[in-house]
mmCIF file of C-alpha atoms in Angstrom:
data_model
loop_
_atom_site.group_PDB
_atom_site.id
_atom_site.type_symbol
_atom_site.label_atom_id
_atom_site.label_comp_id
_atom_site.label_asym_id
_atom_site.label_seq_id
_atom_site.Cartn_x
_atom_site.Cartn_y
_atom_site.Cartn_z
ATOM 1 C CA MET A 1 14.866 16.113 -33.507
ATOM 2 C CA ASP A 2 17.281 16.430 -31.144
ATOM 3 C CA GLY A 3 19.839 18.746 -30.947
ATOM 4 C CA GLY A 4 23.109 18.846 -29.099
ATOM 5 C CA PHE A 5 21.732 21.478 -27.031
ATOM 6 C CA TYR A 6 21.424 18.074 -24.400
ATOM 7 C CA THR A 7 24.336 16.580 -25.145
ATOM 8 C CA ARG A 8 27.542 18.125 -26.526
ATOM 9 C CA ASP A 9 29.885 20.417 -23.952
ATOM 10 C CA HIS A 10 28.139 23.371 -22.961
ATOM 11 C CA ALA A 11 29.993 27.298 -22.634
ATOM 12 C CA GLY A 12 27.353 29.814 -21.176
ATOM 13 C CA ILE A 13 27.594 33.302 -20.438
ATOM 14 C CA ARG A 14 25.005 35.643 -18.210
ATOM 15 C CA ALA A 15 25.677 39.132 -17.469
ATOM 16 C CA SER A 16 24.304 41.761 -14.482
ATOM 17 C CA LYS A 17 21.746 43.902 -15.629
ATOM 18 C CA ASP A 18 23.618 46.853 -13.662
ATOM 19 C CA GLY A 19 27.239 46.016 -16.231
ATOM 20 C CA SER A 20 28.739 45.041 -12.895
ATOM 21 C CA ALA A 21 29.790 41.729 -13.628
ATOM 22 C CA VAL A 22 29.489 38.592 -15.967
ATOM 23 C CA VAL A 23 29.992 34.669 -15.649
ATOM 24 C CA MET A 24 31.430 32.651 -18.061
ATOM 25 C CA THR A 25 30.714 28.913 -18.101
ATOM 26 C CA HIS A 26 33.031 26.281 -19.814
ATOM 27 C CA LYS A 27 32.535 22.865 -18.550
ATOM 28 C CA ASN A 28 32.080 22.413 -15.131
ATOM 29 C CA ASN A 29 33.699 25.707 -14.117
ATOM 30 C CA ALA A 30 32.643 29.793 -13.810
ATOM 31 C CA PHE A 31 34.035 32.424 -14.018
ATOM 32 C CA ALA A 32 32.927 35.935 -12.518
ATOM 33 C CA ILE A 33 34.973 38.834 -14.364
ATOM 34 C CA ASP A 34 33.652 42.573 -13.153
ATOM 35 C CA SER A 35 33.118 45.442 -14.575
ATOM 36 C CA LYS A 36 36.381 46.710 -15.213
ATOM 37 C CA LEU A 37 37.558 43.649 -16.789
ATOM 38 C CA GLN A 38 40.495 43.743 -14.737
ATOM 39 C CA ASP A 39 39.948 40.278 -12.713
ATOM 40 C CA VAL A 40 38.616 36.695 -12.804
ATOM 41 C CA LYS A 41 37.216 34.538 -10.359
ATOM 42 C CA VAL A 42 37.075 31.046 -10.996
ATOM 43 C CA LEU A 43 33.862 29.827 -9.427
ATOM 44 C CA GLU A 44 34.949 25.591 -8.437
ATOM 45 C CA GLY A 45 32.728 23.354 -6.819
ATOM 46 C CA HIS A 46 30.732 21.722 -9.788
ATOM 47 C CA LEU A 47 31.837 17.769 -10.317
ATOM 48 C CA GLN A 48 30.128 17.861 -13.821
ATOM 49 C CA GLU A 49 29.160 20.204 -17.303
ATOM 50 C CA ILE A 50 27.217 23.252 -15.741
ATOM 51 C CA ARG A 51 24.187 23.978 -17.514
ATOM 52 C CA ALA A 52 22.709 26.742 -16.179
ATOM 53 C CA VAL A 53 23.766 30.208 -14.553
ATOM 54 C CA ALA A 54 21.384 33.621 -13.283
ATOM 55 C CA CYS A 55 21.753 36.558 -11.525
ATOM 56 C CA ASN A 56 18.816 38.204 -9.039
ATOM 57 C CA GLN A 57 18.200 41.718 -9.643
ATOM 58 C CA ASP A 58 20.425 43.764 -7.777
ATOM 59 C CA SER A 59 22.742 41.062 -9.190
ATOM 60 C CA SER A 60 24.212 40.585 -6.176
ATOM 61 C CA LEU A 61 23.072 37.017 -6.311
ATOM 62 C CA TRP A 62 23.819 34.093 -8.889
ATOM 63 C CA ALA A 63 22.367 30.364 -8.908
ATOM 64 C CA THR A 64 24.145 27.649 -11.169
ATOM 65 C CA GLY A 65 23.658 24.112 -11.603
ATOM 66 C CA GLY A 66 24.282 21.165 -13.852
ATOM 67 C CA ASP A 67 25.347 17.310 -14.729
ATOM 68 C CA ASP A 68 26.203 16.728 -11.280
ATOM 69 C CA LYS A 69 21.982 17.839 -9.258
ATOM 70 C CA LEU A 70 23.954 20.439 -7.474
ATOM 71 C CA LEU A 71 22.558 24.190 -7.292
ATOM 72 C CA LYS A 72 24.925 26.647 -6.048
ATOM 73 C CA LEU A 73 24.153 29.742 -4.601
ATOM 74 C CA TRP A 74 26.830 32.376 -5.070
ATOM 75 C CA ARG A 75 27.617 36.045 -3.448
ATOM 76 C CA SER A 76 28.553 38.769 -5.360
ATOM 77 C CA PRO A 77 31.098 40.668 -5.543
ATOM 78 C CA GLU A 78 33.268 38.364 -2.922
ATOM 79 C CA TRP A 79 31.905 35.781 -5.036
ATOM 80 C CA ASP A 80 31.819 33.083 -1.907
ATOM 81 C CA CYS A 81 29.984 30.451 -2.307
ATOM 82 C CA ILE A 82 26.622 30.954 0.834
ATOM 83 C CA ASN A 83 24.389 27.776 -0.233
ATOM 84 C CA THR A 84 24.219 24.873 -2.276
ATOM 85 C CA TRP A 85 21.392 22.149 -2.752
ATOM 86 C CA THR A 86 22.059 18.805 -3.916
ATOM 87 C CA CYS A 87 18.927 17.711 -5.958
ATOM 88 C CA LYS A 88 17.287 14.964 -7.514
ATOM 89 C CA ARG A 89 18.258 15.290 -11.101
ATOM 90 C CA GLY A 90 20.709 17.163 -13.337
ATOM 91 C CA ILE A 91 19.437 20.706 -13.459
ATOM 92 C CA SER A 92 18.817 22.626 -16.939
ATOM 93 C CA ALA A 93 17.524 25.998 -16.726
ATOM 94 C CA ILE A 94 17.682 28.508 -13.316
ATOM 95 C CA HIS A 95 15.537 31.752 -12.630
ATOM 96 C CA PHE A 96 15.556 34.541 -10.149
ATOM 97 C CA HIS A 97 11.717 35.065 -8.939
ATOM 98 C CA HIS A 98 11.898 39.278 -8.830
ATOM 99 C CA ASP A 99 10.758 39.337 -5.599
ATOM 100 C CA GLY A 100 14.488 38.055 -4.482
ATOM 101 C CA GLN A 101 13.396 35.752 -2.399
ATOM 102 C CA GLN A 102 12.753 32.992 -4.384
ATOM 103 C CA LEU A 103 14.781 30.631 -7.166
ATOM 104 C CA PHE A 104 13.650 28.463 -9.921
ATOM 105 C CA PHE A 105 14.864 25.572 -11.618
ATOM 106 C CA ALA A 106 14.233 22.987 -14.224
ATOM 107 C CA ASP A 107 15.396 19.314 -14.260
ATOM 108 C CA LYS A 108 16.370 17.109 -17.377
ATOM 109 C CA VAL A 109 13.027 15.030 -16.629
ATOM 110 C CA GLY A 110 10.239 17.810 -16.571
ATOM 111 C CA ASP A 111 10.696 18.793 -12.565
ATOM 112 C CA ALA A 112 10.513 22.509 -11.794
ATOM 113 C CA TYR A 113 11.053 23.231 -8.386
ATOM 114 C CA SER A 114 11.293 26.657 -6.195
ATOM 115 C CA VAL A 115 13.248 26.778 -3.384
ATOM 116 C CA SER A 116 13.284 29.774 -0.476
ATOM 117 C CA LEU A 117 16.333 32.276 -0.154
ATOM 118 C CA THR A 118 15.883 33.246 3.252
ATOM 119 C CA SER A 119 15.352 29.755 4.443
ATOM 120 C CA THR A 120 16.481 26.499 4.858
ATOM 121 C CA GLU A 121 13.557 24.713 3.823
ATOM 122 C CA ALA A 122 14.212 21.822 1.415
ATOM 123 C CA PRO A 123 13.191 22.939 -2.970
ATOM 124 C CA ALA A 124 9.434 22.747 -3.092
ATOM 125 C CA LEU A 125 7.830 20.793 -6.838
ATOM 126 C CA VAL A 126 6.128 23.971 -8.686
ATOM 127 C CA THR A 127 4.918 22.025 -11.834
ATOM 128 C CA SER A 128 5.879 19.065 -13.750
ATOM 129 C CA HIS A 129 6.202 18.644 -17.712
ATOM 130 C CA LEU A 130 5.802 14.450 -19.626
ATOM 131 C CA CYS A 131 9.296 15.310 -20.641
ATOM 132 C CA MET A 132 12.514 17.177 -20.216
ATOM 133 C CA ILE A 133 11.905 21.264 -19.198
ATOM 134 C CA THR A 134 14.358 22.888 -21.661
ATOM 135 C CA ASP A 135 13.986 26.959 -19.876
ATOM 136 C CA LEU A 136 11.736 28.722 -18.018
ATOM 137 C CA THR A 137 11.411 32.397 -17.113
ATOM 138 C CA VAL A 138 8.659 34.077 -14.483
ATOM 139 C CA SER A 139 7.423 37.487 -15.306
ATOM 140 C CA ALA A 140 8.208 40.656 -14.218
ATOM 141 C CA ASP A 141 5.417 40.950 -11.979
ATOM 142 C CA GLY A 142 5.687 37.751 -10.094
ATOM 143 C CA GLY A 143 2.422 36.439 -11.171
ATOM 144 C CA PHE A 144 3.683 33.782 -13.889
ATOM 145 C CA LEU A 145 6.131 31.133 -14.326
ATOM 146 C CA VAL A 146 6.403 30.017 -17.973
ATOM 147 C CA THR A 147 8.226 27.088 -18.808
ATOM 148 C CA SER A 148 9.012 24.822 -22.366
ATOM 149 C CA ASP A 149 9.764 21.798 -22.648
ATOM 150 C CA ARG A 150 11.218 19.111 -26.128
ATOM 151 C CA ASP A 151 7.472 18.215 -26.565
ATOM 152 C CA ASP A 152 6.701 21.731 -28.207
ATOM 153 C CA HIS A 153 4.795 22.857 -25.393
ATOM 154 C CA ILE A 154 5.030 26.583 -23.937
ATOM 155 C CA ARG A 155 3.154 26.589 -20.269
ATOM 156 C CA VAL A 156 2.015 29.341 -18.970
ATOM 157 C CA SER A 157 1.692 29.123 -15.319
ATOM 158 C CA GLN A 158 -0.023 31.329 -12.349
ATOM 159 C CA LEU A 159 2.389 31.632 -9.799
ATOM 160 C CA PRO A 160 2.405 30.547 -6.562
ATOM 161 C CA LYS A 161 -0.387 27.820 -7.353
ATOM 162 C CA ALA A 162 1.168 26.553 -10.367
ATOM 163 C CA TYR A 163 -1.299 24.104 -11.240
ATOM 164 C CA ASN A 164 -4.054 26.423 -12.583
ATOM 165 C CA ILE A 165 -2.938 26.904 -15.804
ATOM 166 C CA GLU A 166 -3.082 30.439 -17.867
ATOM 167 C CA ALA A 167 -1.998 29.847 -21.452
ATOM 168 C CA TYR A 168 -0.227 26.940 -23.956
ATOM 169 C CA CYS A 169 1.561 29.196 -26.079
ATOM 170 C CA VAL A 170 1.632 27.059 -29.360
ATOM 171 C CA GLY A 171 2.623 26.755 -32.771
ATOM 172 C CA HIS A 172 6.470 25.371 -32.376
ATOM 173 C CA SER A 173 6.980 22.161 -34.776
ATOM 174 C CA ASP A 174 9.691 20.750 -32.730
ATOM 175 C CA PHE A 175 10.972 21.598 -29.339
ATOM 176 C CA VAL A 176 11.471 24.286 -27.419
ATOM 177 C CA ALA A 177 14.988 25.286 -26.391
ATOM 178 C CA LYS A 178 15.141 28.584 -25.184
ATOM 179 C CA VAL A 179 11.985 31.227 -23.734
ATOM 180 C CA LEU A 180 12.762 35.026 -23.158
ATOM 181 C CA LEU A 181 10.288 37.865 -21.764
ATOM 182 C CA LEU A 182 11.219 41.125 -23.502
ATOM 183 C CA GLU A 183 12.216 43.742 -20.911
ATOM 184 C CA SER A 184 10.036 47.309 -21.717
ATOM 185 C CA HIS A 185 7.570 44.657 -22.793
ATOM 186 C CA PRO A 186 5.940 43.162 -19.911
ATOM 187 C CA GLU A 187 3.395 41.102 -22.449
ATOM 188 C CA LEU A 188 5.576 39.677 -24.885
ATOM 189 C CA LEU A 189 7.243 36.373 -24.869
ATOM 190 C CA VAL A 190 10.261 35.498 -27.658
ATOM 191 C CA SER A 191 11.040 31.334 -28.118
ATOM 192 C CA GLY A 192 13.036 29.695 -30.060
ATOM 193 C CA GLY A 193 14.253 26.196 -30.939
ATOM 194 C CA GLY A 194 14.830 23.076 -32.995
ATOM 195 C CA ASP A 195 12.028 23.921 -36.104
ATOM 196 C CA GLY A 196 14.127 27.316 -37.259
ATOM 197 C CA THR A 197 11.438 29.995 -36.138
ATOM 198 C CA ILE A 198 11.930 32.694 -33.748
ATOM 199 C CA ARG A 199 8.519 32.990 -32.232
ATOM 200 C CA LEU A 200 6.506 36.743 -30.752
ATOM 201 C CA TRP A 201 4.004 35.670 -28.169
ATOM 202 C CA ASN A 202 1.744 37.389 -26.226
ATOM 203 C CA PHE A 203 2.530 35.419 -23.222
ATOM 204 C CA LYS A 204 -0.928 35.901 -20.897
ATOM 205 C CA GLU A 205 -3.057 35.068 -23.771
ATOM 206 C CA GLY A 206 -1.435 32.131 -25.742
ATOM 207 C CA LYS A 207 -1.526 34.256 -28.438
ATOM 208 C CA LEU A 208 0.594 33.870 -31.649
ATOM 209 C CA ILE A 209 2.182 37.276 -33.161
ATOM 210 C CA HIS A 210 4.795 37.229 -34.960
ATOM 211 C CA THR A 211 7.518 34.326 -36.482
ATOM 212 C CA THR A 212 10.364 34.946 -39.046
ATOM 213 C CA SER A 213 12.222 31.823 -39.509
ATOM 214 C CA LEU A 214 16.003 32.099 -39.160
ATOM 215 C CA PRO A 215 18.300 33.029 -41.948
ATOM 216 C CA CYS A 216 20.380 29.856 -41.671
ATOM 217 C CA ASN A 217 17.568 28.008 -43.085
ATOM 218 C CA VAL A 218 17.715 28.786 -46.412
ATOM 219 C CA SER A 219 20.926 27.238 -46.954
ATOM 220 C CA ALA A 220 20.191 24.450 -44.837
ATOM 221 C CA THR A 221 21.972 20.900 -45.974
ATOM 222 C CA ALA A 222 21.470 17.655 -45.305
ATOM 223 C CA ASP A 223 25.103 16.650 -44.192
ATOM 224 C CA LYS A 224 25.116 19.740 -40.843
ATOM 225 C CA GLU A 225 22.824 18.135 -38.295
ATOM 226 C CA GLY A 226 21.871 21.010 -36.165
ATOM 227 C CA LEU A 227 21.391 23.785 -38.551
ATOM 228 C CA GLY A 228 18.621 26.128 -37.489
ATOM 229 C CA ILE A 229 18.745 25.046 -33.692
ATOM 230 C CA VAL A 230 18.185 28.154 -31.970
ATOM 231 C CA SER A 231 20.925 27.826 -28.538
ATOM 232 C CA SER A 232 20.307 31.566 -27.261
ATOM 233 C CA LEU A 233 18.203 33.990 -26.850
ATOM 234 C CA SER A 234 19.264 37.541 -25.441
ATOM 235 C CA TRP A 235 17.746 40.858 -25.245
ATOM 236 C CA SER A 236 18.566 44.359 -24.458
ATOM 237 C CA ALA A 237 15.966 46.749 -23.297
ATOM 238 C CA PRO A 238 17.916 49.864 -23.935
ATOM 239 C CA LEU A 239 18.566 49.063 -27.587
ATOM 240 C CA GLN A 240 15.430 47.196 -28.227
ATOM 241 C CA ARG A 241 17.025 44.404 -30.223
ATOM 242 C CA LEU A 242 16.833 40.554 -29.901
ATOM 243 C CA ALA A 243 20.698 38.666 -30.076
ATOM 244 C CA VAL A 244 20.019 34.790 -31.140
ATOM 245 C CA THR A 245 23.274 31.859 -31.610
ATOM 246 C CA VAL A 246 22.410 29.002 -33.495
ATOM 247 C CA GLU A 247 23.846 25.346 -33.331
ATOM 248 C CA ASN A 248 26.224 24.942 -35.953
ATOM 249 C CA GLU A 249 26.652 27.959 -37.504
ATOM 250 C CA ASN A 250 29.949 30.641 -36.280
ATOM 251 C CA LEU A 251 26.496 33.483 -36.449
ATOM 252 C CA ILE A 252 25.217 35.585 -34.400
ATOM 253 C CA TYR A 253 21.748 36.628 -35.996
ATOM 254 C CA VAL A 254 20.357 40.349 -34.892
ATOM 255 C CA TYR A 255 16.579 41.681 -34.720
ATOM 256 C CA LYS A 256 15.577 45.122 -34.118
ATOM 257 C CA TYR A 257 12.071 45.212 -32.896
ATOM 258 C CA ASN A 258 9.549 47.085 -34.622
ATOM 259 C CA HIS A 259 6.740 48.182 -32.023
ATOM 260 C CA ASP A 260 4.422 49.330 -35.509
ATOM 261 C CA ASN A 261 3.931 46.294 -36.279
ATOM 262 C CA GLN A 262 4.932 44.013 -33.400
ATOM 263 C CA SER A 263 7.129 42.352 -35.318
ATOM 264 C CA LEU A 264 11.741 41.227 -35.171
ATOM 265 C CA ASP A 265 13.363 42.574 -37.854
ATOM 266 C CA LEU A 266 16.991 41.500 -39.152
ATOM 267 C CA GLN A 267 19.177 44.273 -38.778
ATOM 268 C CA LYS A 268 22.223 42.521 -38.953
ATOM 269 C CA THR A 269 24.170 39.164 -38.976
ATOM 270 C CA LEU A 270 27.407 38.885 -37.319
ATOM 271 C CA THR A 271 30.326 36.481 -38.938
ATOM 272 C CA LEU A 272 32.612 35.335 -35.646
ATOM 273 C CA SER A 273 36.162 32.956 -36.199
ATOM 274 C CA SER A 274 34.611 30.256 -33.745
ATOM 275 C CA MET A 275 31.083 29.389 -33.451
ATOM 276 C CA PRO A 276 29.234 30.536 -30.852
ATOM 277 C CA SER A 277 27.198 28.797 -27.767
ATOM 278 C CA GLU A 278 25.719 31.805 -26.283
ATOM 279 C CA CYS A 279 25.296 35.649 -26.304
ATOM 280 C CA CYS A 280 24.000 37.644 -23.537
ATOM 281 C CA PHE A 281 23.502 41.679 -23.587
ATOM 282 C CA ASP A 282 24.917 43.468 -20.169
ATOM 283 C CA GLY A 283 23.416 46.708 -18.902
ATOM 284 C CA ILE A 284 24.896 49.038 -20.994
ATOM 285 C CA GLY A 285 23.766 46.908 -24.299
ATOM 286 C CA ALA A 286 27.248 46.008 -25.034
ATOM 287 C CA LEU A 287 26.900 42.018 -26.707
ATOM 288 C CA TRP A 288 28.641 39.221 -24.576
ATOM 289 C CA VAL A 289 29.827 36.062 -26.398
ATOM 290 C CA THR A 290 31.365 32.659 -25.599
ATOM 291 C CA GLY A 291 31.970 29.376 -26.759
ATOM 292 C CA ILE A 292 33.056 25.301 -26.469
ATOM 293 C CA GLN A 293 36.728 26.507 -27.515
ATOM 294 C CA PRO A 294 36.963 28.977 -24.674
ATOM 295 C CA PHE A 295 36.791 32.202 -26.159
ATOM 296 C CA VAL A 296 34.970 35.338 -25.341
ATOM 297 C CA SER A 297 34.162 38.627 -26.944
ATOM 298 C CA ARG A 298 32.411 41.549 -26.349
ATOM 299 C CA TYR A 299 30.378 43.474 -28.921
ATOM 300 C CA VAL A 300 29.445 47.470 -28.853
ATOM 301 C CA PHE A 301 26.967 48.815 -31.205
ATOM 302 C CA ASN A 302 27.951 52.310 -32.688
ATOM 303 C CA GLY A 303 24.088 53.252 -33.566
ATOM 304 C CA ASP A 304 22.903 50.511 -37.205
ATOM 305 C CA GLU A 305 26.969 49.632 -36.711
ATOM 306 C CA ILE A 306 28.136 46.931 -34.648
ATOM 307 C CA VAL A 307 31.590 46.302 -33.739
ATOM 308 C CA GLU A 308 33.951 44.241 -31.884
ATOM 309 C CA ASP A 309 36.020 45.566 -28.530
ATOM 310 C CA GLU A 310 39.442 44.283 -29.903
ATOM 311 C CA THR A 311 41.572 47.492 -28.685
ATOM 312 C CA SER A 312 40.526 46.643 -24.628
ATOM 313 C CA GLN A 313 43.642 45.604 -23.420
ATOM 314 C CA SER A 314 41.628 44.597 -19.757
ATOM 315 C CA LEU A 315 39.440 42.506 -23.080
ATOM 316 C CA LEU A 316 42.765 40.786 -24.164
ATOM 317 C CA LYS A 317 44.553 39.914 -21.128
ATOM 318 C CA LEU A 318 41.128 38.729 -19.648
ATOM 319 C CA ARG A 319 41.513 36.524 -23.110
ATOM 320 C CA GLN A 320 45.260 35.377 -21.558
ATOM 321 C CA LYS A 321 44.069 34.803 -17.955
ATOM 322 C CA LEU A 322 40.956 32.152 -19.475
ATOM 323 C CA ASN A 323 43.258 30.957 -21.181
ATOM 324 C CA GLN A 324 45.875 30.050 -18.966
ATOM 325 C CA ILE A 325 43.246 29.265 -15.967
ATOM 326 C CA VAL A 326 41.794 26.722 -19.223
ATOM 327 C CA ASN A 327 44.937 25.106 -20.403
ATOM 328 C CA ALA A 328 45.585 24.324 -16.575
ATOM 329 C CA GLU A 329 42.772 22.351 -16.022
ATOM 330 C CA ASN A 330 43.450 20.292 -19.385
ATOM 331 C CA GLU A 331 46.871 19.687 -18.540
ATOM 332 C CA ALA A 332 45.335 18.134 -15.227
ATOM 333 C CA THR A 333 43.084 16.315 -16.573
ATOM 334 C CA VAL A 334 45.914 14.124 -19.424
ATOM 335 C CA LYS A 335 47.457 13.745 -16.356
ATOM 336 C CA GLY A 336 45.650 12.644 -14.113
ATOM 337 C CA PRO A 337 43.702 9.349 -14.258
ATOM 338 C CA MET A 338 41.953 7.773 -17.524
ATOM 339 C CA LYS A 339 38.488 7.801 -17.164
ATOM 340 C CA ARG A 340 36.485 5.723 -18.587
ATOM 341 C CA LYS A 341 33.884 8.947 -20.959
ATOM 342 C CA ASN A 342 30.206 8.879 -20.992
ATOM 343 C CA ARG A 343 29.023 8.725 -24.522
ATOM 344 C CA LEU A 344 24.923 8.517 -23.608
ATOM 345 C CA PRO A 345 22.657 11.913 -24.150
ATOM 346 C CA LEU A 346 22.263 13.844 -21.022
ATOM 347 C CA THR A 347 18.653 13.005 -21.162
ATOM 348 C CA MET A 348 19.869 9.092 -20.809
ATOM 349 C CA ARG A 349 22.030 9.932 -18.073
ATOM 350 C CA GLY A 350 21.294 9.222 -14.458
ATOM 351 C CA ARG A 351 20.485 6.076 -14.732
ATOM 352 C CA PRO A 352 20.510 3.524 -11.189
ATOM 353 C CA GLU A 353 23.733 1.137 -11.573
ATOM 354 C CA ARG A 354 23.353 -2.617 -11.621
ATOM 355 C CA PRO A 355 24.073 -4.428 -8.134
ATOM 356 C CA GLY A 356 27.463 -4.593 -7.343
ATOM 357 C CA LYS A 357 28.831 -2.711 -9.650
ATOM 358 C CA GLN A 358 29.202 0.594 -7.848
ATOM 359 C CA GLU A 359 32.166 2.738 -7.186
ATOM 360 C CA ASP A 360 34.217 2.164 -3.975
ATOM 361 C CA GLY A 361 32.968 3.468 -1.107
ATOM 362 C CA ALA A 362 29.715 4.509 -2.929
ATOM 363 C CA SER A 363 25.825 4.091 -1.344
ATOM 364 C CA SER A 364 23.664 0.615 -2.587
ATOM 365 C CA GLU A 365 21.233 2.869 -2.412
ATOM 366 C CA VAL A 366 19.549 4.145 -5.757
ATOM 367 C CA GLN A 367 18.796 7.854 -5.387
ATOM 368 C CA ASP A 368 17.687 8.161 -9.153
ATOM 369 C CA ASP A 369 15.281 6.201 -10.911
ATOM 370 C CA SER A 370 15.606 6.084 -14.995
ATOM 371 C CA ILE A 371 14.140 8.855 -16.876
ATOM 372 C CA GLU A 372 11.988 7.123 -18.969
ATOM 373 C CA ALA A 373 10.448 4.912 -15.384
ATOM 374 C CA VAL A 374 10.099 8.859 -14.676
ATOM 375 C CA HIS A 375 8.321 10.042 -17.487
ATOM 376 C CA ALA A 376 6.034 6.146 -17.776
ATOM 377 C CA ASP A 377 5.478 7.014 -13.941
ATOM 378 C CA LYS A 378 3.693 10.256 -14.745
ATOM 379 C CA LYS A 379 1.811 9.230 -17.486
ATOM 380 C CA LYS A 380 0.497 6.316 -15.963
ATOM 381 C CA LYS A 381 -0.645 8.828 -13.620
ATOM 382 C CA LEU A 382 -2.367 11.248 -15.702
ATOM 383 C CA SER A 383 -4.450 8.190 -17.690
ATOM 384 C CA ASN A 384 -5.869 6.912 -14.174
ATOM 385 C CA ASP A 385 -6.706 10.214 -13.506
#
């Protein structure tokens, strides 16, 4: 099953651990929001959909990447773009190493790379899957790289020599969309994807600890595509809560970690007026939510109660400013030249143009192989070995 996770317009959100900033992405723009909710900075430079955003431990550096094959590094709080790498293919996931010296990213054909933030060296290949890598993360001790893919695999690789496989987390029956290591529980990993389940693992041992089915699967209907597909996971260490958004549902599920039973228990279901794309906890335990519409909401926890922050004048001003920016962008698009929309799924884009079909001024050299050719080449090499 292929969810809209791979093909639709994307809106993402990430919050810093110290609560100093939030970065929201919408189409090819990123919006940096300061902690006082009074200023919005537009981070321009991407040419196509932004698919991933991440920040380092002290929130001084942020990275964005997407379909335009550009990996951009931003410095906070000035929000200057201090480096740009042109990658071979579209970027699907990004994660900073905890030492602050490296940045890991994955692409849509199944390759994961690392790039040094202290040198001018080109990104180096770390590991490969036979299909698209959907997400990646690095353990708190920096010793392991966890990658997930469209073939329901979760691989735990040793660092820095990622060709040494520590374990596989096997159990999902469909693609794995998200993997998340739980801060304050360094041995635990949460995963979710297209099979409508959330799974808790001891990732170093590849041991499945707990499985819970998403409540929306109980009322699943055949005419509603994408139901039960996890689109984001976010963990709050202070609250010991996990927030989950699901494709085509205007709901957010909030789970509480039960330490005694090592399980995730559903605590609350939030109903939103619009469908969320992603959610993210900030350092003080507030939950930020965004969607394609676009919109941005903020929820605060008061004991077991979860309340939307509707009284903040700063947040209202923020929404107005975001709407102004997006409306101006849409108006400029309408007035501009008509362009043929790429209707191919994300995983089918990036094919080389036929000879003589390249745009004026474009190089005739093919820079990127088709995805099928890359996967076929990988499988051929494995069979020969």
